[in-house]
mmCIF file of C-alpha atoms and ligand atoms in Angstrom:
data_model
loop_
_atom_site.group_PDB
_atom_site.id
_atom_site.type_symbol
_atom_site.label_atom_id
_atom_site.label_comp_id
_atom_site.label_asym_id
_atom_site.label_seq_id
_atom_site.Cartn_x
_atom_site.Cartn_y
_atom_site.Cartn_z
ATOM 1 C CA MET D 1 114.963 82.087 129.173
ATOM 2 C CA ARG D 2 116.784 81.180 125.936
ATOM 3 C CA THR D 3 114.704 81.107 122.784
ATOM 4 C CA THR D 4 117.007 78.550 121.055
ATOM 5 C CA PHE D 5 118.242 75.197 122.316
ATOM 6 C CA LEU D 6 121.888 75.140 123.522
ATOM 7 C CA PRO D 7 123.315 71.828 122.334
ATOM 8 C CA PHE D 8 125.374 69.806 124.773
ATOM 9 C CA SER D 9 128.630 69.454 122.828
ATOM 10 C CA PRO D 10 128.925 70.522 119.159
ATOM 11 C CA PRO D 11 132.415 70.540 117.496
ATOM 12 C CA SER D 12 134.391 73.700 116.763
ATOM 13 C CA ILE D 13 135.349 73.409 113.100
ATOM 14 C CA GLY D 14 136.610 76.451 111.168
ATOM 15 C CA GLU D 15 137.563 77.364 107.623
ATOM 16 C CA GLU D 16 141.169 76.256 108.336
ATOM 17 C CA GLU D 17 140.052 72.646 108.851
ATOM 18 C CA ILE D 18 137.820 72.757 105.764
ATOM 19 C CA GLU D 19 140.694 74.131 103.618
ATOM 20 C CA GLU D 20 143.082 71.450 104.879
ATOM 21 C CA VAL D 21 140.640 68.641 104.080
ATOM 22 C CA ILE D 22 140.062 70.061 100.600
ATOM 23 C CA ASP D 23 143.831 70.211 100.079
ATOM 24 C CA THR D 24 144.049 66.548 100.974
ATOM 25 C CA LEU D 25 141.153 65.570 98.710
ATOM 26 C CA ARG D 26 142.895 67.350 95.790
ATOM 27 C CA SER D 27 146.252 65.741 96.556
ATOM 28 C CA ASP D 28 145.463 62.188 95.327
ATOM 29 C CA TRP D 29 146.612 60.847 98.699
ATOM 30 C CA ILE D 30 143.565 60.464 100.952
ATOM 31 C CA THR D 31 144.360 57.538 103.237
ATOM 32 C CA THR D 32 147.316 57.127 105.633
ATOM 33 C CA GLY D 33 150.149 59.182 104.242
ATOM 34 C CA PRO D 34 152.055 62.442 104.648
ATOM 35 C CA LYS D 35 149.379 64.282 106.656
ATOM 36 C CA THR D 36 148.972 61.428 109.104
ATOM 37 C CA LYS D 37 152.733 61.316 109.580
ATOM 38 C CA ARG D 38 152.793 65.055 110.203
ATOM 39 C CA PHE D 39 149.868 64.884 112.613
ATOM 40 C CA GLU D 40 151.604 62.090 114.548
ATOM 41 C CA SER D 41 154.829 64.025 114.941
ATOM 42 C CA GLU D 42 153.109 67.305 115.819
ATOM 43 C CA PHE D 43 150.913 65.529 118.333
ATOM 44 C CA ALA D 44 153.897 63.737 119.912
ATOM 45 C CA GLU D 45 155.672 67.065 120.208
ATOM 46 C CA PHE D 46 152.609 68.723 121.739
ATOM 47 C CA VAL D 47 152.215 66.221 124.598
ATOM 48 C CA GLY D 48 155.972 65.494 124.816
ATOM 49 C CA ALA D 49 155.617 61.846 123.853
ATOM 50 C CA PRO D 50 158.584 59.842 122.460
ATOM 51 C CA ALA D 51 156.368 58.399 119.665
ATOM 52 C CA ALA D 52 152.772 58.433 118.484
ATOM 53 C CA LEU D 53 150.498 56.281 116.333
ATOM 54 C CA ALA D 54 147.352 57.764 114.786
ATOM 55 C CA VAL D 55 144.393 55.375 114.601
ATOM 56 C CA ASN D 56 140.682 55.580 113.904
ATOM 57 C CA SER D 57 139.530 55.927 117.557
ATOM 58 C CA ALA D 58 140.677 55.872 121.173
ATOM 59 C CA THR D 59 138.912 52.510 121.402
ATOM 60 C CA SER D 60 141.285 51.192 118.718
ATOM 61 C CA ALA D 61 144.236 52.846 120.418
ATOM 62 C CA MET D 62 143.446 50.982 123.656
ATOM 63 C CA ARG D 63 142.751 47.701 121.801
ATOM 64 C CA VAL D 64 146.020 47.924 119.899
ATOM 65 C CA GLY D 65 147.782 49.001 123.097
ATOM 66 C CA LEU D 66 146.653 45.857 124.956
ATOM 67 C CA ALA D 67 147.699 43.657 121.980
ATOM 68 C CA THR D 68 151.106 45.364 121.894
ATOM 69 C CA LEU D 69 151.624 44.545 125.571
ATOM 70 C CA GLY D 70 150.765 40.911 124.875
ATOM 71 C CA ILE D 71 147.602 40.890 126.950
ATOM 72 C CA GLY D 72 145.139 38.104 126.152
ATOM 73 C CA ALA D 73 143.231 35.048 127.328
ATOM 74 C CA GLY D 74 143.900 34.109 130.954
ATOM 75 C CA ASP D 75 145.024 37.619 131.896
ATOM 76 C CA GLU D 76 143.237 40.180 134.048
ATOM 77 C CA VAL D 77 143.129 43.941 133.445
ATOM 78 C CA ILE D 78 141.987 46.284 136.217
ATOM 79 C CA THR D 79 139.791 49.290 135.379
ATOM 80 C CA THR D 80 136.745 51.109 136.801
ATOM 81 C CA PRO D 81 132.999 51.002 136.056
ATOM 82 C CA MET D 82 132.918 54.807 135.860
ATOM 83 C CA THR D 83 133.827 55.139 132.149
ATOM 84 C CA PHE D 84 132.544 54.832 128.625
ATOM 85 C CA CYS D 85 131.773 51.218 127.695
ATOM 86 C CA SER D 86 134.589 50.862 125.172
ATOM 87 C CA THR D 87 137.214 51.068 127.966
ATOM 88 C CA VAL D 88 135.908 47.718 129.249
ATOM 89 C CA HIS D 89 135.012 46.339 125.799
ATOM 90 C CA VAL D 90 138.623 46.439 124.632
ATOM 91 C CA ILE D 91 139.607 44.218 127.569
ATOM 92 C CA GLU D 92 136.836 41.764 126.567
ATOM 93 C CA HIS D 93 138.023 41.894 122.948
ATOM 94 C CA SER D 94 141.548 41.002 124.034
ATOM 95 C CA GLY D 95 140.253 37.826 125.686
ATOM 96 C CA ALA D 96 141.410 39.035 129.132
ATOM 97 C CA ARG D 97 139.059 39.438 132.075
ATOM 98 C CA PRO D 98 138.091 42.989 132.981
ATOM 99 C CA VAL D 99 138.320 43.460 136.760
ATOM 100 C CA LEU D 100 136.344 46.501 137.866
ATOM 101 C CA VAL D 101 137.236 48.399 141.043
ATOM 102 C CA ASP D 102 135.500 51.409 142.626
ATOM 103 C CA VAL D 103 136.466 55.063 142.222
ATOM 104 C CA LEU D 104 137.568 57.836 144.563
ATOM 105 C CA PRO D 105 134.660 59.954 145.772
ATOM 106 C CA ASP D 106 136.186 63.333 144.875
ATOM 107 C CA THR D 107 137.511 62.755 141.348
ATOM 108 C CA LEU D 108 135.614 59.575 140.377
ATOM 109 C CA THR D 109 138.924 58.193 139.082
ATOM 110 C CA ILE D 110 140.198 54.697 139.990
ATOM 111 C CA ASP D 111 140.929 54.164 143.662
ATOM 112 C CA PRO D 112 144.538 52.938 144.065
ATOM 113 C CA GLU D 113 143.725 51.101 147.332
ATOM 114 C CA GLN D 114 141.030 49.142 145.568
ATOM 115 C CA VAL D 115 143.449 48.411 142.738
ATOM 116 C CA GLU D 116 146.006 47.050 145.192
ATOM 117 C CA ARG D 117 143.367 44.709 146.660
ATOM 118 C CA ALA D 118 142.254 43.490 143.230
ATOM 119 C CA VAL D 119 145.707 42.421 141.982
ATOM 120 C CA THR D 120 146.095 38.662 141.507
ATOM 121 C CA ALA D 121 148.713 36.456 139.911
ATOM 122 C CA ARG D 122 146.826 36.818 136.646
ATOM 123 C CA THR D 123 146.772 40.620 136.631
ATOM 124 C CA LYS D 124 148.787 41.948 133.676
ATOM 125 C CA ALA D 125 147.766 45.562 133.312
ATOM 126 C CA LEU D 126 145.922 48.592 134.721
ATOM 127 C CA LEU D 127 143.607 50.663 132.534
ATOM 128 C CA PRO D 128 143.084 53.933 134.465
ATOM 129 C CA VAL D 129 140.637 56.494 133.048
ATOM 130 C CA HIS D 130 141.480 60.183 133.432
ATOM 131 C CA LEU D 131 137.785 60.929 133.881
ATOM 132 C CA TYR D 132 136.475 64.302 132.694
ATOM 133 C CA GLY D 133 140.094 65.219 132.006
ATOM 134 C CA HIS D 134 141.198 64.938 135.655
ATOM 135 C CA PRO D 135 144.328 62.751 135.844
ATOM 136 C CA CYS D 136 144.249 59.650 138.051
ATOM 137 C CA ALA D 137 146.516 59.213 141.064
ATOM 138 C CA MET D 138 149.371 58.140 138.783
ATOM 139 C CA ASP D 139 152.200 57.926 141.346
ATOM 140 C CA GLU D 140 150.197 55.406 143.360
ATOM 141 C CA LEU D 141 149.231 53.468 140.235
ATOM 142 C CA LEU D 142 152.776 53.427 138.884
ATOM 143 C CA ASP D 143 153.998 52.206 142.285
ATOM 144 C CA ILE D 144 151.491 49.346 142.276
ATOM 145 C CA ALA D 145 152.376 48.494 138.651
ATOM 146 C CA GLN D 146 156.050 48.452 139.499
ATOM 147 C CA ARG D 147 155.703 46.234 142.555
ATOM 148 C CA HIS D 148 153.442 43.728 140.738
ATOM 149 C CA HIS D 149 155.141 43.922 137.289
ATOM 150 C CA LEU D 150 152.075 45.313 135.532
ATOM 151 C CA HIS D 151 151.724 47.453 132.473
ATOM 152 C CA ILE D 152 149.531 50.514 132.110
ATOM 153 C CA VAL D 153 147.264 51.591 129.265
ATOM 154 C CA GLU D 154 145.858 55.044 130.081
ATOM 155 C CA ASP D 155 142.411 55.956 128.778
ATOM 156 C CA ALA D 156 143.238 59.596 128.083
ATOM 157 C CA ALA D 157 140.192 60.140 125.869
ATOM 158 C CA HIS D 158 139.394 63.150 128.091
ATOM 159 C CA ALA D 159 142.888 64.158 129.068
ATOM 160 C CA LEU D 160 144.149 66.381 126.236
ATOM 161 C CA PRO D 161 145.900 68.353 127.535
ATOM 162 C CA ALA D 162 146.088 67.463 131.218
ATOM 163 C CA ARG D 163 148.940 67.604 133.697
ATOM 164 C CA TYR D 164 149.824 65.399 136.618
ATOM 165 C CA LYS D 165 152.467 66.973 138.894
ATOM 166 C CA GLY D 166 153.497 69.297 136.081
ATOM 167 C CA ARG D 167 153.852 66.620 133.432
ATOM 168 C CA LEU D 168 151.504 66.347 130.491
ATOM 169 C CA ILE D 169 149.533 63.087 130.278
ATOM 170 C CA GLY D 170 151.172 61.124 127.461
ATOM 171 C CA SER D 171 154.604 62.719 128.007
ATOM 172 C CA ALA D 172 157.811 60.730 128.158
ATOM 173 C CA PRO D 173 158.825 61.483 131.768
ATOM 174 C CA LEU D 174 155.622 59.947 133.090
ATOM 175 C CA ALA D 175 155.787 57.040 130.661
ATOM 176 C CA CYS D 176 159.381 56.249 131.522
ATOM 177 C CA ALA D 177 159.532 57.141 135.222
ATOM 178 C CA ALA D 178 158.532 53.729 136.543
ATOM 179 C CA GLY D 179 160.475 51.871 133.851
ATOM 180 C CA GLU D 180 163.713 53.517 134.814
ATOM 181 C CA ALA D 181 163.217 52.965 138.492
ATOM 182 C CA ALA D 182 162.232 49.314 138.296
ATOM 183 C CA GLU D 183 164.854 46.628 138.473
ATOM 184 C CA GLY D 184 164.641 44.205 135.614
ATOM 185 C CA VAL D 185 161.058 44.477 134.476
ATOM 186 C CA GLY D 186 159.990 48.055 133.851
ATOM 187 C CA VAL D 187 156.430 49.218 133.727
ATOM 188 C CA ARG D 188 155.426 49.957 130.146
ATOM 189 C CA VAL D 189 152.962 52.801 129.737
ATOM 190 C CA LEU D 190 150.844 53.474 126.674
ATOM 191 C CA THR D 191 148.378 56.347 126.453
ATOM 192 C CA ALA D 192 145.227 56.500 124.304
ATOM 193 C CA PHE D 193 143.673 59.811 123.228
ATOM 194 C CA SER D 194 140.339 60.405 121.441
ATOM 195 C CA PHE D 195 139.428 62.763 118.657
ATOM 196 C CA TYR D 196 135.735 61.844 118.647
ATOM 197 C CA ALA D 197 133.411 64.720 117.722
ATOM 198 C CA THR D 198 132.723 65.800 121.330
ATOM 199 C CA LYS D 199 136.289 65.681 122.640
ATOM 200 C CA ASN D 200 138.642 68.623 123.284
ATOM 201 C CA MET D 201 139.782 68.447 119.653
ATOM 202 C CA THR D 202 138.310 66.345 116.909
ATOM 203 C CA THR D 203 138.990 64.567 113.643
ATOM 204 C CA GLY D 204 135.356 63.420 113.431
ATOM 205 C CA GLU D 205 136.491 59.965 114.464
ATOM 206 C CA GLY D 206 140.076 59.320 115.464
ATOM 207 C CA GLY D 207 142.545 58.463 118.178
ATOM 208 C CA MET D 208 146.216 58.504 119.094
ATOM 209 C CA LEU D 209 148.403 56.064 120.968
ATOM 210 C CA THR D 210 151.576 57.448 122.521
ATOM 211 C CA GLY D 211 154.475 55.684 124.221
ATOM 212 C CA ALA D 212 158.041 54.446 123.805
ATOM 213 C CA PRO D 213 159.225 54.067 120.176
ATOM 214 C CA ASP D 214 159.588 50.261 120.350
ATOM 215 C CA LEU D 215 156.022 49.878 121.569
ATOM 216 C CA ILE D 216 154.638 52.300 119.036
ATOM 217 C CA ASP D 217 156.428 50.414 116.223
ATOM 218 C CA GLN D 218 154.800 47.212 117.396
ATOM 219 C CA ALA D 219 151.418 48.962 117.783
ATOM 220 C CA ARG D 220 151.740 50.227 114.204
ATOM 221 C CA LEU D 221 151.947 46.622 113.004
ATOM 222 C CA TRP D 222 148.857 45.721 115.040
ATOM 223 C CA SER D 223 146.979 48.729 113.602
ATOM 224 C CA LEU D 224 147.528 47.821 109.954
ATOM 225 C CA HIS D 225 147.074 44.097 109.205
ATOM 226 C CA GLY D 226 150.383 43.092 110.856
ATOM 227 C CA MET D 227 152.112 43.877 107.564
ATOM 228 C CA SER D 228 155.850 44.494 107.878
ATOM 229 C CA HIS D 229 158.031 46.041 105.214
ATOM 230 C CA ASP D 230 161.157 45.439 107.295
ATOM 231 C CA ALA D 231 162.197 42.383 105.300
ATOM 232 C CA TYR D 232 162.231 44.488 102.158
ATOM 233 C CA ASN D 233 164.289 47.106 103.921
ATOM 234 C CA ARG D 234 166.715 44.495 105.289
ATOM 235 C CA TYR D 235 167.371 42.371 102.200
ATOM 236 C CA ASN D 236 166.159 44.509 99.375
ATOM 237 C CA ALA D 237 166.150 41.357 97.234
ATOM 238 C CA GLU D 238 162.481 41.650 96.337
ATOM 239 C CA GLY D 239 160.714 44.702 94.981
ATOM 240 C CA SER D 240 158.988 47.462 96.950
ATOM 241 C CA TRP D 241 155.808 45.370 96.674
ATOM 242 C CA TYR D 242 157.261 42.884 99.173
ATOM 243 C CA TYR D 243 155.893 42.595 102.697
ATOM 244 C CA GLU D 244 155.597 39.970 105.401
ATOM 245 C CA VAL D 245 152.577 39.416 107.641
ATOM 246 C CA VAL D 246 154.038 38.965 111.102
ATOM 247 C CA LEU D 247 150.827 39.366 113.202
ATOM 248 C CA PRO D 248 147.079 38.952 112.649
ATOM 249 C CA GLY D 249 146.737 42.729 112.809
ATOM 250 C CA TYR D 250 143.673 44.926 112.911
ATOM 251 C CA LYS D 251 142.630 47.592 110.424
ATOM 252 C CA CYS D 252 142.333 50.816 112.339
ATOM 253 C CA ASN D 253 144.790 53.266 110.760
ATOM 254 C CA MET D 254 143.924 56.975 110.469
ATOM 255 C CA ALA D 255 143.411 58.416 107.020
ATOM 256 C CA ASP D 256 144.952 61.704 105.790
ATOM 257 C CA ILE D 257 141.424 63.178 105.523
ATOM 258 C CA GLU D 258 141.030 62.871 109.320
ATOM 259 C CA ALA D 259 144.649 63.866 109.971
ATOM 260 C CA SER D 260 143.953 67.125 108.039
ATOM 261 C CA LEU D 261 141.333 68.003 110.627
ATOM 262 C CA GLY D 262 143.692 66.968 113.399
ATOM 263 C CA ILE D 263 146.577 69.152 112.211
ATOM 264 C CA ARG D 264 144.359 72.287 112.275
ATOM 265 C CA GLN D 265 142.533 71.389 115.453
ATOM 266 C CA LEU D 266 145.795 70.780 117.297
ATOM 267 C CA GLU D 267 146.929 74.301 116.394
ATOM 268 C CA LYS D 268 143.759 75.655 117.970
ATOM 269 C CA LEU D 269 143.812 73.432 121.036
ATOM 270 C CA PRO D 270 145.640 75.938 123.333
ATOM 271 C CA ALA D 271 143.046 78.605 122.532
ATOM 272 C CA PHE D 272 140.249 76.068 122.990
ATOM 273 C CA GLN D 273 141.633 75.252 126.437
ATOM 274 C CA ILE D 274 141.827 78.884 127.469
ATOM 275 C CA ARG D 275 138.143 79.240 126.646
ATOM 276 C CA ARG D 276 137.248 76.012 128.445
ATOM 277 C CA HIS D 277 139.025 77.276 131.585
ATOM 278 C CA GLU D 278 137.171 80.627 131.437
ATOM 279 C CA ILE D 279 133.846 78.832 131.263
ATOM 280 C CA VAL D 280 134.777 76.461 134.068
ATOM 281 C CA ALA D 281 135.849 79.387 136.260
ATOM 282 C CA ARG D 282 132.425 80.959 135.903
ATOM 283 C CA TYR D 283 130.635 77.680 136.590
ATOM 284 C CA GLN D 284 132.772 77.001 139.690
ATOM 285 C CA VAL D 285 131.930 80.397 141.217
ATOM 286 C CA ALA D 286 128.196 80.166 140.421
ATOM 287 C CA PHE D 287 127.643 76.551 141.440
ATOM 288 C CA GLY D 288 130.081 76.548 144.360
ATOM 289 C CA ALA D 289 127.750 79.039 146.006
ATOM 290 C CA LEU D 290 124.723 76.735 146.000
ATOM 291 C CA PRO D 291 124.447 74.111 148.778
ATOM 292 C CA GLU D 292 122.096 72.047 146.557
ATOM 293 C CA LEU D 293 125.025 71.412 144.236
ATOM 294 C CA GLU D 294 128.547 70.004 144.427
ATOM 295 C CA ALA D 295 130.925 71.546 141.871
ATOM 296 C CA PRO D 296 133.701 69.315 140.485
ATOM 297 C CA THR D 297 137.040 69.276 142.327
ATOM 298 C CA GLU D 298 140.511 69.635 140.866
ATOM 299 C CA ARG D 299 143.216 68.205 143.079
ATOM 300 C CA ALA D 300 146.167 70.490 143.791
ATOM 301 C CA GLU D 301 148.705 68.292 141.945
ATOM 302 C CA VAL D 302 146.850 68.235 138.672
ATOM 303 C CA GLU D 303 145.630 70.453 135.819
ATOM 304 C CA SER D 304 142.463 68.994 134.359
ATOM 305 C CA ALA D 305 141.766 69.122 130.631
ATOM 306 C CA TRP D 306 138.128 69.841 131.588
ATOM 307 C CA GLN D 307 136.704 67.641 128.842
ATOM 308 C CA LEU D 308 133.437 67.532 130.787
ATOM 309 C CA TYR D 309 131.900 69.634 133.512
ATOM 310 C CA ALA D 310 130.161 67.096 135.783
ATOM 311 C CA LEU D 311 128.058 68.715 138.413
ATOM 312 C CA ARG D 312 126.719 66.650 141.308
ATOM 313 C CA LEU D 313 123.312 67.211 142.849
ATOM 314 C CA ASN D 314 122.925 67.132 146.625
ATOM 315 C CA LEU D 315 119.717 65.116 146.299
ATOM 316 C CA ASP D 316 118.754 65.421 149.949
ATOM 317 C CA ARG D 317 118.391 69.167 149.390
ATOM 318 C CA LEU D 318 116.215 68.843 146.283
ATOM 319 C CA THR D 319 112.725 67.572 145.720
ATOM 320 C CA ILE D 320 113.516 66.129 142.266
ATOM 321 C CA HIS D 321 115.876 63.469 141.031
ATOM 322 C CA ARG D 322 118.619 63.772 138.452
ATOM 323 C CA ALA D 323 116.544 62.709 135.422
ATOM 324 C CA GLN D 324 113.943 65.348 136.270
ATOM 325 C CA PHE D 325 116.689 67.918 136.779
ATOM 326 C CA ILE D 326 117.906 67.264 133.215
ATOM 327 C CA GLU D 327 114.323 67.472 131.884
ATOM 328 C CA GLU D 328 113.897 70.805 133.605
ATOM 329 C CA LEU D 329 117.117 72.110 131.988
ATOM 330 C CA LYS D 330 115.888 70.889 128.636
ATOM 331 C CA ALA D 331 112.617 72.775 129.147
ATOM 332 C CA LEU D 332 114.806 75.871 129.631
ATOM 333 C CA ASN D 333 116.609 75.085 126.330
ATOM 334 C CA ILE D 334 119.809 73.801 127.915
ATOM 335 C CA GLY D 335 121.248 70.449 126.747
ATOM 336 C CA ALA D 336 122.704 68.279 129.520
ATOM 337 C CA SER D 337 123.904 64.686 129.835
ATOM 338 C CA VAL D 338 125.242 62.018 132.207
ATOM 339 C CA HIS D 339 128.793 60.642 132.210
ATOM 340 C CA PHE D 340 128.659 57.736 132.644
ATOM 341 C CA ILE D 341 126.193 54.972 133.430
ATOM 342 C CA PRO D 342 128.593 52.693 135.344
ATOM 343 C CA LEU D 343 129.569 49.538 133.471
ATOM 344 C CA HIS D 344 128.635 47.163 136.296
ATOM 345 C CA MET D 345 125.013 48.210 135.763
ATOM 346 C CA GLN D 346 125.015 47.399 132.035
ATOM 347 C CA PRO D 347 123.287 44.097 131.177
ATOM 348 C CA TYR D 348 126.201 42.492 129.299
ATOM 349 C CA TYR D 349 128.658 42.964 132.173
ATOM 350 C CA ALA D 350 126.152 42.479 134.959
ATOM 351 C CA ASN D 351 125.037 39.164 133.436
ATOM 352 C CA LYS D 352 128.481 37.868 132.490
ATOM 353 C CA TYR D 353 130.261 38.685 135.743
ATOM 354 C CA GLY D 354 127.316 38.769 138.150
ATOM 355 C CA TYR D 355 127.853 42.302 139.324
ATOM 356 C CA GLN D 356 125.361 43.728 141.792
ATOM 357 C CA PHE D 357 124.572 47.451 141.927
ATOM 358 C CA ALA D 358 125.951 47.562 145.462
ATOM 359 C CA ASP D 359 129.357 46.156 144.457
ATOM 360 C CA TYR D 360 130.579 49.632 143.578
ATOM 361 C CA PRO D 361 129.054 51.879 146.191
ATOM 362 C CA VAL D 362 130.892 55.106 145.246
ATOM 363 C CA ALA D 363 130.289 54.771 141.485
ATOM 364 C CA GLN D 364 126.677 53.810 142.136
ATOM 365 C CA ARG D 365 125.950 56.660 144.574
ATOM 366 C CA GLU D 366 127.684 59.328 142.496
ATOM 367 C CA TYR D 367 126.140 58.160 139.208
ATOM 368 C CA MET D 368 122.682 58.854 140.685
ATOM 369 C CA ARG D 369 123.492 62.530 141.088
ATOM 370 C CA LEU D 370 125.664 63.386 138.040
ATOM 371 C CA VAL D 371 124.686 66.035 135.512
ATOM 372 C CA SER D 372 127.125 67.106 132.765
ATOM 373 C CA LEU D 373 126.617 70.697 131.559
ATOM 374 C CA PRO D 374 127.564 72.205 128.179
ATOM 375 C CA LEU D 375 131.269 73.030 127.975
ATOM 376 C CA TYR D 376 132.907 73.831 124.664
ATOM 377 C CA PRO D 377 134.965 76.669 123.209
ATOM 378 C CA ARG D 378 132.252 77.962 120.905
ATOM 379 C CA MET D 379 130.012 78.864 123.851
ATOM 380 C CA SER D 380 129.502 82.625 124.072
ATOM 381 C CA ASP D 381 129.478 84.488 127.403
ATOM 382 C CA GLN D 382 125.692 84.724 127.033
ATOM 383 C CA ASP D 383 125.465 80.940 126.519
ATOM 384 C CA VAL D 384 127.424 80.470 129.776
ATOM 385 C CA THR D 385 125.126 82.925 131.570
ATOM 386 C CA ASP D 386 122.105 81.051 130.188
ATOM 387 C CA VAL D 387 123.364 77.744 131.578
ATOM 388 C CA ILE D 388 124.105 79.258 134.987
ATOM 389 C CA GLU D 389 120.726 80.985 135.188
ATOM 390 C CA ALA D 390 118.903 77.833 134.088
ATOM 391 C CA VAL D 391 120.622 75.709 136.732
ATOM 392 C CA GLN D 392 119.955 78.381 139.375
ATOM 393 C CA ALA D 393 116.289 78.558 138.355
ATOM 394 C CA VAL D 394 115.837 74.753 138.610
ATOM 395 C CA VAL D 395 117.536 74.726 142.014
ATOM 396 C CA GLU D 396 115.331 77.586 143.296
ATOM 397 C CA LYS D 397 112.197 75.909 142.026
ATOM 398 C CA TYR D 398 112.939 72.503 143.613
ATOM 399 C CA ARG D 399 115.015 73.244 146.705
ATOM 400 C CA ARG D 400 113.793 71.383 149.751
HETATM 401 C C1 PLP F 1 135.096 58.986 124.068
HETATM 402 C C2 PLP F 1 135.628 58.012 125.040
HETATM 403 C C3 PLP F 1 136.241 56.825 124.640
HETATM 404 C C4 PLP F 1 136.182 56.340 123.222
HETATM 405 O O1 PLP F 1 136.799 57.179 122.305
HETATM 406 P P1 PLP F 1 136.601 56.857 120.770
HETATM 407 O O2 PLP F 1 137.627 57.731 120.088
HETATM 408 O O3 PLP F 1 135.193 57.225 120.406
HETATM 409 O O4 PLP F 1 136.868 55.417 120.554
HETATM 410 C C5 PLP F 1 136.863 56.021 125.573
HETATM 411 N N1 PLP F 1 136.867 56.368 126.858
HETATM 412 C C6 PLP F 1 136.258 57.474 127.336
HETATM 413 C C7 PLP F 1 136.344 57.811 128.773
HETATM 414 C C8 PLP F 1 135.605 58.317 126.415
HETATM 415 O O5 PLP F 1 134.973 59.389 126.861
#
């Protein structure tokens, strides 16, 4: 057994990030400026996006994305209960009604058939979540969006970098595919990434919204007080101090201090991903061999970003429940967690919309048996061995 506790998800920050932040601090420009611009363009290039806007979180990226698409009171936005609460909060903040639909049993991502059934005349957008880094069934979702004239805001907080049918999540071909095919009204797609401390790369707090340049320009206004300098550029009659407030914008821009971290983390992301894949490969072999466990699946048409490794317990083969399983791992010095407690079970949403536990049978059933294991690039081979041996030991001790 390990003698020290293996934390669930610490960040991987090196001297390069520290140097870049110091450089910014010494530069006299610490808020949104040249480093944020550079981070935006390097990020856009990395995922193949036409344009990118850096903000202070994925939550803000989604909020600004919904505002940019004109979604508000009287509208409905379809998402799933199997996500972090802010995915649903941003719909509430917009004034629209969040409509939750159940997930697919294999990937726990939104079920396109359920989406189709939930569309009404008030539906304006879909908010699919690429859970754990596994892309949603995007062709089916884009088809639904196209037929019903809906927009899409992707919660890609976990999906950096992830591929769907060869295309990176956030890339232009996916964002434009439906728009080009549709007659008249194209589907507009915006994608929100997270740089929260536990994500595949981090800026401490931070997020990125990618999409078509016209949408990203509009989102930029929403992200910074709705202040436009276009009038100055157009007429040049007033001084450079001149601006016009064209929207009641938010205040969620990214600062150059965070962008400094982002620039260096993005450089390391490919190496981070190689390490994540090595760890996942070992987990898959070890846990795939145990009938008490169900290892996560990766559909043939995708490449997961493997943000999280969510094991499922076959509870009928064990004498303990999930919470006890996690306690047993903790006793063996292994940190574990659960992603996520479905939103229909949370008091605010259950009370407001009258959800019953049984309304989402797949999310409900799978939630009961989810255990996320440590997965991050800094893990040593011995750390990985320790996790595997701890899980095996708990299974052996409590198998039915
Ligand atoms: C982390 C996370 C978010 C929120 O990201 P922030 O950058 O912290 O706002 C949203 N959705 C999912 C699925 C997440 O895991």
